[in-house]
PDB file of C-alpha atoms in Angstrom:
ATOM      1  CA  UNK V 146      98.570 106.161  87.032  1.00 37.00           C
ATOM      2  CA  UNK V 147     101.311 108.644  87.097  1.00 34.00           C
ATOM      3  CA  UNK V 148     102.183 110.176  90.609  1.00 33.00           C
ATOM      4  CA  UNK V 149     103.391 113.281  91.271  1.00 31.00           C
ATOM      5  CA  UNK V 150     107.601 113.493  92.223  1.00 31.00           C
ATOM      6  CA  UNK V 151     107.806 113.145  96.195  1.00 30.00           C
ATOM      7  CA  UNK V 152     109.757 116.187  97.739  1.00 30.00           C
ATOM      8  CA  UNK V 153     109.003 115.993 100.939  1.00 32.00           C
ATOM      9  CA  UNK V 154     109.988 114.239 104.761  1.00 32.00           C
ATOM     10  CA  UNK V 155     107.150 111.804 105.033  1.00 33.00           C
ATOM     11  CA  UNK V 156     106.240 108.608 107.331  1.00 33.00           C
ATOM     12  CA  UNK V 157     104.719 105.525 106.405  1.00 38.00           C
ATOM     13  CA  UNK V 158     103.428 105.667 109.477  1.00 40.00           C
ATOM     14  CA  UNK V 159      99.978 107.714 110.694  1.00 43.00           C
ATOM     15  CA  UNK V 160     100.792 110.869 111.176  1.00 45.00           C
ATOM     16  CA  UNK V 161     100.667 112.913 113.926  1.00 48.00           C
ATOM     17  CA  UNK V 162      98.460 115.729 114.599  1.00 51.00           C
ATOM     18  CA  UNK V 163      98.192 118.654 113.037  1.00 51.00           C
ATOM     19  CA  UNK V 164     100.340 116.329 110.477  1.00 54.00           C
ATOM     20  CA  UNK V 165     100.245 116.805 106.542  1.00 62.00           C
ATOM     21  CA  UNK V 166      97.941 113.574 105.646  1.00 89.00           C
ATOM     22  CA  UNK V 167      98.259 110.991 103.201  1.00 94.00           C
ATOM     23  CA  UNK V 168      95.588 109.133 101.191  1.00 97.00           C
ATOM     24  CA  UNK V 169      95.176 105.865  99.367  1.00 98.00           C
ATOM     25  CA  UNK V 170      93.478 106.167  95.528  1.00 98.00           C
ATOM     26  CA  UNK V 171      91.226 103.779  93.789  1.00 98.00           C
ATOM     27  CA  UNK V 172      91.358 104.736  90.232  1.00 97.00           C
ATOM     28  CA  UNK V 173      88.532 104.442  87.560  1.00 95.00           C
ATOM     29  CA  UNK V 174      90.536 100.921  86.162  1.00 95.00           C
ATOM     30  CA  UNK V 175      90.645  99.350  90.116  1.00 96.00           C
ATOM     31  CA  UNK V 176      94.100 100.497  90.930  1.00 97.00           C
ATOM     32  CA  UNK V 177      95.472 101.418  94.280  1.00 98.00           C
ATOM     33  CA  UNK V 178      97.514 104.311  94.643  1.00 97.00           C
ATOM     34  CA  UNK V 179      99.266 105.847  97.997  1.00 96.00           C
ATOM     35  CA  UNK V 180      99.988 110.016  98.062  1.00 96.00           C
ATOM     36  CA  UNK V 181     101.846 110.950 101.057  1.00 93.00           C
ATOM     37  CA  UNK V 182     100.071 114.887 101.136  1.00 94.00           C
ATOM     38  CA  UNK V 183      96.644 116.342  99.594  1.00 96.00           C
ATOM     39  CA  UNK V 184      98.340 118.325  97.241  1.00 95.00           C
ATOM     40  CA  UNK V 185     100.203 115.517  95.829  1.00 95.00           C
ATOM     41  CA  UNK V 186      96.481 113.012  95.599  1.00 97.00           C
ATOM     42  CA  UNK V 187      94.760 115.903  93.427  1.00 97.00           C
ATOM     43  CA  UNK V 188      98.063 116.758  91.013  1.00 96.00           C
ATOM     44  CA  UNK V 189      98.042 112.622  90.239  1.00 96.00           C
ATOM     45  CA  UNK V 190      94.474 113.003  88.358  1.00 97.00           C
ATOM     46  CA  UNK V 191      93.165 114.955  85.421  1.00 96.00           C
ATOM     47  CA  UNK V 192      89.330 114.472  85.944  1.00 96.00           C
ATOM     48  CA  UNK V 193      86.857 114.021  88.972  1.00 96.00           C
ATOM     49  CA  UNK V 194      85.953 111.322  87.676  1.00 95.00           C
ATOM     50  CA  UNK V 195      89.100 109.253  87.470  1.00 97.00           C
ATOM     51  CA  UNK V 196      89.434 108.913  90.914  1.00 97.00           C
ATOM     52  CA  UNK V 197      86.536 105.871  91.819  1.00 96.00           C
ATOM     53  CA  UNK V 198      87.162 106.489  95.697  1.00 97.00           C
ATOM     54  CA  UNK V 199      90.370 108.254  97.887  1.00 98.00           C
ATOM     55  CA  UNK V 200      90.198 107.616 101.759  1.00 98.00           C
ATOM     56  CA  UNK V 201      92.124 108.670 104.629  1.00 97.00           C
ATOM     57  CA  UNK V 202      93.839 106.317 106.643  1.00 96.00           C
ATOM     58  CA  UNK V 203      90.762 106.370 109.289  1.00 96.00           C
ATOM     59  CA  UNK V 204      88.795 105.046 106.503  1.00 97.00           C
ATOM     60  CA  UNK V 205      86.666 108.167 105.786  1.00 97.00           C
ATOM     61  CA  UNK V 206      85.888 108.365 101.775  1.00 97.00           C
ATOM     62  CA  UNK V 207      86.140 111.387  99.748  1.00 97.00           C
ATOM     63  CA  UNK V 208      85.724 112.379  95.486  1.00 97.00           C
ATOM     64  CA  UNK V 209      87.208 114.956  93.468  1.00 97.00           C
ATOM     65  CA  UNK V 210      85.474 118.165  92.267  1.00 96.00           C
ATOM     66  CA  UNK V 211      85.876 120.721  90.792  1.00 95.00           C
ATOM     67  CA  UNK V 212      87.000 124.256  93.213  1.00 90.00           C
ATOM     68  CA  UNK V 213      85.747 127.835  91.789  1.00 86.00           C
ATOM     69  CA  UNK V 214      89.235 128.212  89.267  1.00 87.00           C
ATOM     70  CA  UNK V 215      87.881 125.036  87.602  1.00 88.00           C
ATOM     71  CA  UNK V 216      90.658 123.164  89.185  1.00 92.00           C
ATOM     72  CA  UNK V 217      91.035 119.475  91.313  1.00 96.00           C
ATOM     73  CA  UNK V 218      90.189 119.848  95.125  1.00 96.00           C
ATOM     74  CA  UNK V 219      89.750 117.264  97.472  1.00 97.00           C
ATOM     75  CA  UNK V 220      85.759 117.314  98.528  1.00 96.00           C
ATOM     76  CA  UNK V 221      84.482 116.624 102.332  1.00 95.00           C
ATOM     77  CA  UNK V 222      84.299 113.628 103.829  1.00 95.00           C
ATOM     78  CA  UNK V 223      81.523 111.453 102.861  1.00 94.00           C
ATOM     79  CA  UNK V 224      81.311 108.942 105.320  1.00 95.00           C
ATOM     80  CA  UNK V 225      83.501 105.640 106.142  1.00 96.00           C
ATOM     81  CA  UNK V 226      84.373 103.650 102.623  1.00 97.00           C
ATOM     82  CA  UNK V 227      81.799 100.349 102.221  1.00 96.00           C
ATOM     83  CA  UNK V 228      84.153  98.167 103.432  1.00 96.00           C
ATOM     84  CA  UNK V 229      82.825  95.108 101.397  1.00 96.00           C
ATOM     85  CA  UNK V 230      83.713  97.066  97.802  1.00 97.00           C
ATOM     86  CA  UNK V 231      87.463  97.893  99.759  1.00 97.00           C
ATOM     87  CA  UNK V 232      87.715  95.009 100.621  1.00 97.00           C
ATOM     88  CA  UNK V 233      86.678  92.759  97.148  1.00 97.00           C
ATOM     89  CA  UNK V 234      88.514  95.800  95.806  1.00 97.00           C
ATOM     90  CA  UNK V 235      91.849  95.426  96.724  1.00 97.00           C
ATOM     91  CA  UNK V 236      91.664  91.589  96.681  1.00 96.00           C
ATOM     92  CA  UNK V 237      90.826  92.038  93.198  1.00 97.00           C
ATOM     93  CA  UNK V 238      93.937  94.559  92.824  1.00 97.00           C
ATOM     94  CA  UNK V 239      96.707  92.343  94.100  1.00 96.00           C
ATOM     95  CA  UNK V 240      94.829  89.454  91.895  1.00 94.00           C
ATOM     96  CA  UNK V 241      94.862  91.296  88.576  1.00 94.00           C
ATOM     97  CA  UNK V 242      98.128  93.064  89.179  1.00 94.00           C
ATOM     98  CA  UNK V 243     100.760  90.851  91.419  1.00 93.00           C
ATOM     99  CA  UNK V 244     103.734  92.990  90.021  1.00 92.00           C
ATOM    100  CA  UNK V 245     102.011  96.050  91.848  1.00 94.00           C
ATOM    101  CA  UNK V 246     101.182  94.652  95.746  1.00 96.00           C
ATOM    102  CA  UNK V 247     103.510  92.382  96.599  1.00 95.00           C
ATOM    103  CA  UNK V 248     103.172  92.469 100.216  1.00 97.00           C
ATOM    104  CA  UNK V 249     100.189  89.650 100.930  1.00 97.00           C
ATOM    105  CA  UNK V 250      99.022  90.161 104.405  1.00 97.00           C
ATOM    106  CA  UNK V 251      96.194  87.710 106.228  1.00 97.00           C
ATOM    107  CA  UNK V 252      92.674  88.293 104.804  1.00 95.00           C
ATOM    108  CA  UNK V 253      91.486  91.252 106.700  1.00 94.00           C
ATOM    109  CA  UNK V 254      88.171  90.646 109.020  1.00 94.00           C
ATOM    110  CA  UNK V 255      87.059  94.026 109.541  1.00 95.00           C
ATOM    111  CA  UNK V 256      87.077  97.768 107.454  1.00 94.00           C
ATOM    112  CA  UNK V 257      89.834  99.371 110.373  1.00 95.00           C
ATOM    113  CA  UNK V 258      92.229  95.505 109.090  1.00 96.00           C
ATOM    114  CA  UNK V 259      91.862  96.390 105.340  1.00 97.00           C
ATOM    115  CA  UNK V 260      92.637 100.041 105.573  1.00 97.00           C
ATOM    116  CA  UNK V 261      95.292  99.507 107.719  1.00 96.00           C
ATOM    117  CA  UNK V 262      97.336  96.740 105.271  1.00 97.00           C
ATOM    118  CA  UNK V 263      95.659  99.019 102.616  1.00 97.00           C
ATOM    119  CA  UNK V 264      98.006 102.333 103.818  1.00 96.00           C
ATOM    120  CA  UNK V 265     100.552  99.804 105.706  1.00 95.00           C
ATOM    121  CA  UNK V 266     101.417  97.690 102.502  1.00 96.00           C
ATOM    122  CA  UNK V 267     101.491 100.322  99.593  1.00 96.00           C
ATOM    123  CA  UNK V 268     103.714 103.106 101.437  1.00 92.00           C
ATOM    124  CA  UNK V 269     106.631 100.416 102.150  1.00 93.00           C
ATOM    125  CA  UNK V 270     106.134  99.204  98.216  1.00 91.00           C
ATOM    126  CA  UNK V 271     105.427 102.544  96.795  1.00 85.00           C
ATOM    127  CA  UNK V 272     105.453 105.390  98.798  1.00 76.00           C
ATOM    128  CA  UNK V 273     108.466 106.455 101.447  1.00 71.00           C
ATOM    129  CA  UNK V 274     110.611 104.489 104.455  1.00 64.00           C
ATOM    130  CA  UNK V 275     108.972 104.341 107.656  1.00 63.00           C
ATOM    131  CA  UNK V 276     110.778 106.959 109.596  1.00 58.00           C
ATOM    132  CA  UNK V 277     110.808 104.061 112.984  1.00 62.00           C
ATOM    133  CA  UNK V 278     111.295 100.273 112.341  1.00 69.00           C
ATOM    134  CA  UNK V 279     113.793  98.182 110.127  1.00 88.00           C
ATOM    135  CA  UNK V 280     113.432  95.615 107.980  1.00 93.00           C
ATOM    136  CA  UNK V 281     114.506  92.179 108.768  1.00 93.00           C
ATOM    137  CA  UNK V 282     115.699  89.162 106.645  1.00 93.00           C
ATOM    138  CA  UNK V 283     116.443  85.868 108.225  1.00 92.00           C
ATOM    139  CA  UNK V 284     117.542  82.819 106.963  1.00 84.00           C
ATOM    140  CA  UNK V 285     119.481  79.972 108.966  1.00 76.00           C
ATOM    141  CA  UNK V 286     119.157  81.758 112.246  1.00 77.00           C
ATOM    142  CA  UNK V 287     121.222  84.652 110.926  1.00 83.00           C
ATOM    143  CA  UNK V 288     119.819  88.016 110.442  1.00 86.00           C
ATOM    144  CA  UNK V 289     120.735  91.815 108.478  1.00 90.00           C
ATOM    145  CA  UNK V 290     118.589  94.914 108.101  1.00 90.00           C
ATOM    146  CA  UNK V 291     118.283  95.868 104.808  1.00 89.00           C
ATOM    147  CA  UNK V 292     117.594  99.505 104.191  1.00 87.00           C
ATOM    148  CA  UNK V 293     114.172  99.262 102.106  1.00 89.00           C
ATOM    149  CA  UNK V 294     112.115  96.037  99.848  1.00 91.00           C
ATOM    150  CA  UNK V 295     114.535  96.872  96.748  1.00 90.00           C
ATOM    151  CA  UNK V 296     117.725  95.851  98.693  1.00 90.00           C
ATOM    152  CA  UNK V 297     116.158  92.558 100.207  1.00 92.00           C
ATOM    153  CA  UNK V 298     114.455  91.527  96.336  1.00 91.00           C
ATOM    154  CA  UNK V 299     118.213  92.272  95.183  1.00 89.00           C
ATOM    155  CA  UNK V 300     119.231  89.702  97.749  1.00 89.00           C
ATOM    156  CA  UNK V 301     116.927  86.990  97.010  1.00 90.00           C
ATOM    157  CA  UNK V 302     117.422  87.001  93.253  1.00 86.00           C
ATOM    158  CA  UNK V 303     120.926  86.131  94.277  1.00 85.00           C
ATOM    159  CA  UNK V 304     119.576  82.785  96.096  1.00 84.00           C
ATOM    160  CA  UNK V 305     118.376  79.081  94.200  1.00 81.00           C
ATOM    161  CA  UNK V 306     115.722  78.372  97.412  1.00 84.00           C
ATOM    162  CA  UNK V 307     113.097  80.708  99.093  1.00 88.00           C
ATOM    163  CA  UNK V 308     111.333  78.770 101.458  1.00 85.00           C
ATOM    164  CA  UNK V 309     113.779  78.997 104.615  1.00 89.00           C
ATOM    165  CA  UNK V 310     113.619  82.721 104.049  1.00 93.00           C
ATOM    166  CA  UNK V 311     111.930  85.061 106.368  1.00 95.00           C
ATOM    167  CA  UNK V 312     111.126  88.674 105.958  1.00 96.00           C
ATOM    168  CA  UNK V 313     109.511  91.094 108.308  1.00 95.00           C
ATOM    169  CA  UNK V 314     108.322  94.173 107.581  1.00 95.00           C
ATOM    170  CA  UNK V 315     108.833  97.220 109.811  1.00 93.00           C
ATOM    171  CA  UNK V 316     105.303  96.803 111.477  1.00 93.00           C
ATOM    172  CA  UNK V 317     106.196  93.366 112.687  1.00 93.00           C
ATOM    173  CA  UNK V 318     104.062  91.952 110.029  1.00 96.00           C
ATOM    174  CA  UNK V 319     106.816  88.596 108.661  1.00 97.00           C
ATOM    175  CA  UNK V 320     106.489  86.719 105.460  1.00 97.00           C
ATOM    176  CA  UNK V 321     107.794  84.004 103.279  1.00 95.00           C
ATOM    177  CA  UNK V 322     109.092  85.280 100.016  1.00 95.00           C
ATOM    178  CA  UNK V 323     107.632  83.302  96.896  1.00 91.00           C
ATOM    179  CA  UNK V 324     108.747  83.388  93.156  1.00 87.00           C
ATOM    180  CA  UNK V 325     106.005  84.003  90.996  1.00 73.00           C
ATOM    181  CA  UNK V 326     105.559  83.425  87.302  1.00 64.00           C
ATOM    182  CA  UNK V 327     103.800  85.155  85.258  1.00 58.00           C
ATOM    183  CA  UNK V 328     103.777  82.586  82.359  1.00 52.00           C
ATOM    184  CA  UNK V 329     103.436  78.351  82.763  1.00 52.00           C
ATOM    185  CA  UNK V 330     106.475  78.072  80.750  1.00 52.00           C
ATOM    186  CA  UNK V 331     109.234  80.804  81.826  1.00 51.00           C
ATOM    187  CA  UNK V 332     112.013  79.116  84.429  1.00 52.00           C
ATOM    188  CA  UNK V 333     110.889  79.961  88.093  1.00 51.00           C
ATOM    189  CA  UNK V 334     113.882  81.817  89.044  1.00 55.00           C
ATOM    190  CA  UNK V 335     112.728  84.030  86.219  1.00 58.00           C
ATOM    191  CA  UNK V 336     109.420  85.177  88.397  1.00 70.00           C
ATOM    192  CA  UNK V 337     109.004  88.020  90.598  1.00 87.00           C
ATOM    193  CA  UNK V 338     108.670  87.706  94.134  1.00 92.00           C
ATOM    194  CA  UNK V 339     105.463  87.864  96.232  1.00 95.00           C
ATOM    195  CA  UNK V 340     106.043  87.877 100.943  1.00 96.00           C
ATOM    196  CA  UNK V 341     103.248  86.322 101.915  1.00 96.00           C
ATOM    197  CA  UNK V 342     102.411  87.034 105.335  1.00 97.00           C
ATOM    198  CA  UNK V 343     103.177  84.053 107.592  1.00 96.00           C
ATOM    199  CA  UNK V 344     102.392  83.793 111.267  1.00 95.00           C
ATOM    200  CA  UNK V 345     105.248  85.399 113.834  1.00 88.00           C
ATOM    201  CA  UNK V 346     107.518  82.941 114.680  1.00 84.00           C
ATOM    202  CA  UNK V 347     107.173  82.228 118.825  1.00 75.00           C
ATOM    203  CA  UNK V 348     110.160  83.236 120.907  1.00 62.00           C
ATOM    204  CA  UNK V 349     112.507  80.855 122.425  1.00 51.00           C
ATOM    205  CA  UNK V 350     112.062  80.076 126.102  1.00 53.00           C
ATOM    206  CA  UNK V 351     115.290  79.273 127.602  1.00 47.00           C
ATOM    207  CA  UNK V 352     115.506  77.273 130.971  1.00 48.00           C
ATOM    208  CA  UNK V 353     113.428  74.410 132.137  1.00 44.00           C
TER     209      UNK V 353
END
């Protein structure tokens, strides 16, 4: 699915009251996409049924409709998106297209958790960088602060082993990077890198 070029400033975090809303859409093939505004969302689709589901950060669902001029418009909220469908669709998309959804968080137990995970991970991978917070990359006790996920990918591509690397995203989630081979006969180093969530390390305490 194609999305329109992004030209406005935006944050990966929930917008303030009165700010432009962002959306996530699930298309008819089951792919998720992030859209930073209603205008970007509508421009990304060509017909009403192409977006099987649209949701905002509250988890409210929407559909595309034809306006009076026969142009696509966003229809009114239709109530909360069904939790079990949303969670299964998200897991299926990650399994089918690992190259598109590489931040793998813990299994979301509630509708609120899956909505938050979808918005945060898609905005980190495919949307604007968050206005607050930063990435961190830890190895053998030393930390660096890359600008974004592509910078982390570039650094990790030069490493032979990843088991001692810890990545923390701007929302505070920690991951261990792992190479994923598309085919068994390819060298492990050629695979794409997935980021698998792990518990945050316990804070060290000094003193006796």
